[in-house]
Tab-separated table of C-alpha atoms in Angstrom:
chain	number	residue	atom	x	y	z
A	1	UNK	CA	-98.048	255.303	-137.604
A	2	UNK	CA	-96.250	252.049	-138.284
A	3	UNK	CA	-97.433	248.889	-136.553
A	4	UNK	CA	-94.776	246.191	-136.631
A	5	UNK	CA	-93.863	242.769	-135.323
A	6	UNK	CA	-90.365	241.295	-135.384
A	7	UNK	CA	-88.611	238.336	-133.799
A	8	UNK	CA	-85.068	238.087	-135.116
A	9	UNK	CA	-84.830	241.726	-136.165
A	10	UNK	CA	-85.291	241.706	-139.941
A	11	UNK	CA	-88.643	243.467	-139.814
A	12	UNK	CA	-87.548	245.777	-136.991
A	13	UNK	CA	-84.713	247.016	-139.201
A	14	UNK	CA	-87.068	247.639	-142.133
A	15	UNK	CA	-89.739	249.324	-140.006
A	16	UNK	CA	-87.161	251.554	-138.327
A	17	UNK	CA	-85.878	252.754	-141.694
A	18	UNK	CA	-89.416	253.490	-142.867
A	19	UNK	CA	-90.057	255.462	-139.678
A	20	UNK	CA	-86.902	257.496	-140.240
A	21	UNK	CA	-87.898	258.220	-143.837
A	22	UNK	CA	-91.524	259.131	-143.168
A	23	UNK	CA	-91.077	260.726	-139.740
A	24	UNK	CA	-93.815	258.540	-138.304
A	25	UNK	CA	-94.001	256.645	-135.022
A	26	UNK	CA	-93.275	252.949	-134.548
A	27	UNK	CA	-95.706	250.814	-132.541
A	28	UNK	CA	-94.497	247.340	-131.506
A	29	UNK	CA	-97.514	245.068	-131.807
A	30	UNK	CA	-96.830	242.824	-128.748
A	31	UNK	CA	-96.634	245.934	-126.563
A	32	UNK	CA	-99.714	247.488	-128.140
A	33	UNK	CA	-101.692	244.279	-127.544
A	34	UNK	CA	-101.474	244.990	-123.816
A	35	UNK	CA	-103.520	248.170	-124.262
A	36	UNK	CA	-106.790	249.182	-125.859
A	37	UNK	CA	-105.452	249.235	-129.450
A	38	UNK	CA	-107.393	252.448	-130.098
A	39	UNK	CA	-105.651	255.221	-132.052
A	40	UNK	CA	-106.408	258.559	-133.662
A	41	UNK	CA	-104.631	259.556	-136.836
A	42	UNK	CA	-103.098	262.963	-137.403
A	43	UNK	CA	-103.852	264.828	-140.591
A	44	UNK	CA	-102.003	263.186	-143.480
A	45	UNK	CA	-100.618	260.379	-141.341
A	46	UNK	CA	-99.971	257.060	-143.034
A	47	UNK	CA	-100.971	253.614	-141.752
A	48	UNK	CA	-98.245	251.006	-142.133
A	49	UNK	CA	-98.091	247.325	-141.241
A	50	UNK	CA	-94.684	245.610	-141.135
A	51	UNK	CA	-94.262	241.964	-140.204
A	52	UNK	CA	-92.422	238.748	-141.138
A	53	UNK	CA	-94.171	236.128	-143.228
A	54	UNK	CA	-94.834	233.004	-141.136
A	55	UNK	CA	-95.633	229.962	-143.254
A	56	UNK	CA	-96.816	232.077	-146.207
A	57	UNK	CA	-99.293	233.930	-143.982
A	58	UNK	CA	-99.304	236.947	-141.647
A	59	UNK	CA	-98.270	235.877	-138.111
A	60	UNK	CA	-101.199	235.093	-135.862
A	61	UNK	CA	-100.224	237.896	-133.462
A	62	UNK	CA	-100.653	240.385	-136.319
A	63	UNK	CA	-104.074	238.951	-137.096
A	64	UNK	CA	-105.059	239.138	-133.422
A	65	UNK	CA	-103.921	242.746	-133.263
A	66	UNK	CA	-105.931	243.712	-136.336
A	67	UNK	CA	-108.983	242.121	-134.728
A	68	UNK	CA	-108.546	244.466	-131.739
A	69	UNK	CA	-107.427	247.505	-133.711
A	70	UNK	CA	-109.600	250.607	-133.926
A	71	UNK	CA	-108.390	253.749	-135.682
A	72	UNK	CA	-110.426	256.944	-135.515
A	73	UNK	CA	-110.848	258.866	-138.773
A	74	UNK	CA	-108.950	256.182	-140.737
A	75	UNK	CA	-110.909	256.638	-143.959
A	76	UNK	CA	-108.916	258.284	-146.718
A	77	UNK	CA	-105.506	257.756	-145.137
A	78	UNK	CA	-102.738	256.070	-147.120
A	79	UNK	CA	-102.252	252.457	-146.020
A	80	UNK	CA	-99.404	250.141	-146.989
A	81	UNK	CA	-97.866	246.855	-145.864
A	82	UNK	CA	-94.350	245.440	-145.945
A	83	UNK	CA	-93.391	241.879	-145.098
A	84	UNK	CA	-90.003	240.215	-144.753
A	85	UNK	CA	-89.442	236.621	-145.796
A	86	UNK	CA	-86.743	234.044	-146.454
A	87	UNK	CA	-87.841	233.427	-150.035
A	88	UNK	CA	-91.513	233.958	-150.991
A	89	UNK	CA	-94.769	235.144	-149.423
A	90	UNK	CA	-97.518	233.349	-151.334
A	91	UNK	CA	-100.799	235.197	-150.804
A	92	UNK	CA	-99.786	236.755	-147.493
A	93	UNK	CA	-100.837	240.253	-148.527
A	94	UNK	CA	-104.235	239.133	-149.766
A	95	UNK	CA	-104.804	237.464	-146.407
A	96	UNK	CA	-103.708	240.629	-144.611
A	97	UNK	CA	-106.126	242.776	-146.593
A	98	UNK	CA	-108.920	240.308	-145.902
A	99	UNK	CA	-108.271	240.715	-142.154
A	100	UNK	CA	-108.177	244.511	-142.482
A	101	UNK	CA	-111.424	244.611	-144.440
A	102	UNK	CA	-113.127	242.344	-141.890
A	103	UNK	CA	-112.071	244.794	-139.168
A	104	UNK	CA	-113.480	247.743	-141.187
A	105	UNK	CA	-109.990	249.199	-141.576
A	106	UNK	CA	-108.362	250.635	-144.709
A	107	UNK	CA	-106.703	247.948	-146.799
A	108	UNK	CA	-103.136	248.248	-148.030
A	109	UNK	CA	-103.085	249.831	-151.460
A	110	UNK	CA	-99.330	249.347	-151.847
A	111	UNK	CA	-97.569	246.150	-150.802
A	112	UNK	CA	-93.919	245.220	-150.536
A	113	UNK	CA	-91.841	242.171	-149.643
A	114	UNK	CA	-88.169	241.997	-148.735
A	115	UNK	CA	-86.209	238.766	-149.019
A	116	UNK	CA	-84.018	238.647	-145.924
A	117	UNK	CA	-81.704	236.038	-144.350
A	118	UNK	CA	-83.495	232.830	-143.387
A	119	UNK	CA	-84.177	232.360	-139.675
A	120	UNK	CA	-86.736	229.530	-139.605
A	121	UNK	CA	-84.860	226.253	-139.085
A	122	UNK	CA	-87.483	223.969	-137.546
A	123	UNK	CA	-88.107	221.803	-140.598
A	124	UNK	CA	-85.675	219.143	-141.875
A	125	UNK	CA	-84.958	221.002	-145.132
A	126	UNK	CA	-84.580	224.526	-143.709
A	127	UNK	CA	-81.266	226.063	-142.659
A	128	UNK	CA	-79.828	229.503	-142.059
A	129	UNK	CA	-78.113	231.067	-145.058
A	130	UNK	CA	-74.377	230.948	-145.561
A	131	UNK	CA	-72.583	234.141	-144.448
A	132	UNK	CA	-72.091	235.094	-148.087
A	133	UNK	CA	-75.741	234.568	-148.980
A	134	UNK	CA	-76.810	236.397	-145.823
A	135	UNK	CA	-74.800	239.494	-146.725
A	136	UNK	CA	-75.999	239.345	-150.328
A	137	UNK	CA	-79.634	239.269	-149.236
A	138	UNK	CA	-79.154	242.199	-146.846
A	139	UNK	CA	-77.354	244.302	-149.465
A	140	UNK	CA	-80.136	243.721	-152.017
A	141	UNK	CA	-82.817	244.388	-149.413
A	142	UNK	CA	-81.225	247.721	-148.469
A	143	UNK	CA	-81.423	248.889	-152.077
A	144	UNK	CA	-85.019	247.757	-152.407
A	145	UNK	CA	-86.050	249.261	-149.086
A	146	UNK	CA	-84.695	252.649	-150.121
A	147	UNK	CA	-86.924	252.487	-153.196
A	148	UNK	CA	-89.947	251.314	-151.214
A	149	UNK	CA	-89.424	254.024	-148.597
A	150	UNK	CA	-89.530	256.739	-151.255
A	151	UNK	CA	-92.792	255.355	-152.644
A	152	UNK	CA	-94.297	255.227	-149.169
A	153	UNK	CA	-93.090	258.726	-148.293
A	154	UNK	CA	-94.756	259.990	-151.474
A	155	UNK	CA	-97.927	257.988	-150.698
A	156	UNK	CA	-97.788	256.232	-154.059
A	157	UNK	CA	-100.872	254.064	-154.600
A	158	UNK	CA	-101.064	250.599	-156.184
A	159	UNK	CA	-97.375	249.750	-155.948
A	160	UNK	CA	-97.099	245.961	-155.720
A	161	UNK	CA	-93.539	244.722	-155.240
A	162	UNK	CA	-93.828	241.230	-153.802
A	163	UNK	CA	-92.288	237.821	-154.405
A	164	UNK	CA	-95.251	235.445	-154.311
A	165	UNK	CA	-93.341	232.369	-155.470
A	166	UNK	CA	-94.641	229.185	-157.093
A	167	UNK	CA	-98.265	228.141	-156.457
A	168	UNK	CA	-99.014	231.005	-154.027
A	169	UNK	CA	-102.578	229.872	-153.271
A	170	UNK	CA	-101.425	226.362	-152.341
A	171	UNK	CA	-98.540	227.674	-150.240
A	172	UNK	CA	-100.739	230.031	-148.223
A	173	UNK	CA	-104.058	228.183	-148.057
A	174	UNK	CA	-102.926	224.562	-147.871
A	175	UNK	CA	-99.378	224.380	-146.541
A	176	UNK	CA	-99.724	227.683	-144.700
A	177	UNK	CA	-102.934	226.659	-142.982
A	178	UNK	CA	-101.355	223.436	-141.770
A	179	UNK	CA	-98.147	225.160	-140.691
A	180	UNK	CA	-99.853	227.933	-138.746
A	181	UNK	CA	-102.521	225.629	-137.368
A	182	UNK	CA	-100.265	222.846	-136.116
A	183	UNK	CA	-96.639	223.959	-135.957
A	184	UNK	CA	-96.754	227.260	-134.072
A	185	UNK	CA	-96.097	226.019	-130.551
A	186	UNK	CA	-93.558	226.389	-127.755
A	187	UNK	CA	-93.907	222.767	-126.606
A	188	UNK	CA	-90.885	221.467	-128.524
A	189	UNK	CA	-88.434	224.021	-127.151
A	190	UNK	CA	-85.843	222.605	-124.762
A	191	UNK	CA	-82.824	223.910	-122.867
A	192	UNK	CA	-79.471	222.152	-122.676
A	193	UNK	CA	-78.904	222.711	-118.971
A	194	UNK	CA	-75.209	221.897	-119.240
A	195	UNK	CA	-74.649	224.529	-121.936
A	196	UNK	CA	-76.940	227.210	-120.447
A	197	UNK	CA	-75.019	230.001	-118.666
A	198	UNK	CA	-78.158	231.490	-117.060
A	199	UNK	CA	-77.727	234.888	-118.744
A	200	UNK	CA	-81.451	235.387	-119.352
A	201	UNK	CA	-80.874	236.701	-122.879
A	202	UNK	CA	-83.543	234.394	-124.288
A	203	UNK	CA	-86.233	235.878	-122.054
A	204	UNK	CA	-85.092	239.433	-122.814
A	205	UNK	CA	-85.532	238.985	-126.553
A	206	UNK	CA	-88.818	237.025	-126.490
A	207	UNK	CA	-91.225	239.512	-128.106
A	208	UNK	CA	-94.376	238.184	-126.451
A	209	UNK	CA	-93.089	237.358	-122.963
A	210	UNK	CA	-93.871	233.675	-123.490
A	211	UNK	CA	-90.413	232.693	-122.271
A	212	UNK	CA	-89.539	233.561	-118.680
A	213	UNK	CA	-86.319	233.261	-116.719
A	214	UNK	CA	-86.242	232.748	-112.959
A	215	UNK	CA	-82.475	233.049	-112.636
A	216	UNK	CA	-81.985	229.330	-113.114
A	217	UNK	CA	-83.597	227.771	-116.168
A	218	UNK	CA	-85.631	229.410	-118.968
A	219	UNK	CA	-89.175	228.097	-119.321
A	220	UNK	CA	-92.028	228.556	-121.772
A	221	UNK	CA	-95.569	229.299	-120.649
A	222	UNK	CA	-97.526	227.042	-123.071
A	223	UNK	CA	-100.317	229.601	-123.115
A	224	UNK	CA	-100.583	230.237	-126.848
A	225	UNK	CA	-98.480	233.397	-126.899
A	226	UNK	CA	-95.478	231.845	-128.671
A	227	UNK	CA	-95.165	232.831	-132.323
A	228	UNK	CA	-92.268	230.436	-133.048
A	229	UNK	CA	-90.224	233.431	-134.174
A	230	UNK	CA	-87.113	231.662	-132.777
A	231	UNK	CA	-85.675	234.833	-131.232
A	232	UNK	CA	-84.789	232.817	-128.117
A	233	UNK	CA	-83.031	230.135	-130.145
A	234	UNK	CA	-81.053	232.516	-132.340
A	235	UNK	CA	-79.953	234.915	-129.586
A	236	UNK	CA	-78.677	232.270	-127.144
A	237	UNK	CA	-74.903	232.887	-126.874
A	238	UNK	CA	-74.223	229.218	-126.096
A	239	UNK	CA	-76.709	227.649	-128.527
A	240	UNK	CA	-78.352	226.027	-125.503
A	241	UNK	CA	-81.929	226.327	-126.796
A	242	UNK	CA	-83.271	223.854	-129.324
A	243	UNK	CA	-86.558	223.060	-131.012
A	244	UNK	CA	-86.874	219.316	-130.590
A	245	UNK	CA	-83.942	217.513	-132.171
A	246	UNK	CA	-84.061	219.354	-135.470
A	247	UNK	CA	-82.106	222.483	-134.521
A	248	UNK	CA	-79.272	220.919	-132.524
A	249	UNK	CA	-76.779	221.370	-135.357
A	250	UNK	CA	-78.406	224.260	-137.206
A	251	UNK	CA	-76.973	227.765	-137.480
A	252	UNK	CA	-78.126	230.922	-135.716
A	253	UNK	CA	-79.130	234.279	-137.150
A	254	UNK	CA	-80.518	237.599	-135.985
A	255	UNK	CA	-80.196	240.933	-137.752
A	256	UNK	CA	-76.808	242.450	-136.954
A	257	UNK	CA	-75.400	239.361	-135.245
A	258	UNK	CA	-72.163	239.346	-137.206
A	259	UNK	CA	-71.449	242.944	-136.259
A	260	UNK	CA	-72.273	242.096	-132.637
A	261	UNK	CA	-69.858	239.190	-132.621
């Protein structure tokens, strides 16, 4: 089984490829959160966690899911984790394993990170990649993912292929704590009502259902469900959604968008 979370599609692409390689089932974490989160493993089944890195930490929805997660007969099963990121992950995997251990679940013995096109644009110094850089990142990630998938299919233990970056502890425990504690919110999202064409695409792609569309204007629920994944922002065909003033002139990205357009 592969538990995954994805906003702009990078992790969905990776998780789907792993599922095709291993023959195992994908479970979309926001959907699974609506149920009991109780599972029983088949003989020889792997446990995989796939998610984007949010501020050098696992997304809070992944942490919430692990807190609810119960897997029968999990002991002895191969467990791995793969995260996508724009550049580096800090100590994301150590934090993930800490959450798994606290929930009495197997920890990931093999860990992987994939550098994918940048989608977080809500800070003054962060932009989407150029088209050339975007395609370069995807091409490199495809090669790496093929290698990772073979290791996972063979249940190879203690494979650590991650880009932790400079000062990983500081990035995850200082900057990451501030980022995830204070900047994950839907309260700065706005809609340009003159540009909006009322297509409802933003609500369709919101992974947590935090954004709703009544046929007129999209609105956010302000109930803590937003992960700031920016799926709504990046998928809007008229660039009518913004995060405060910062994103008004920023680019858009979701996996496969150039083929779609």
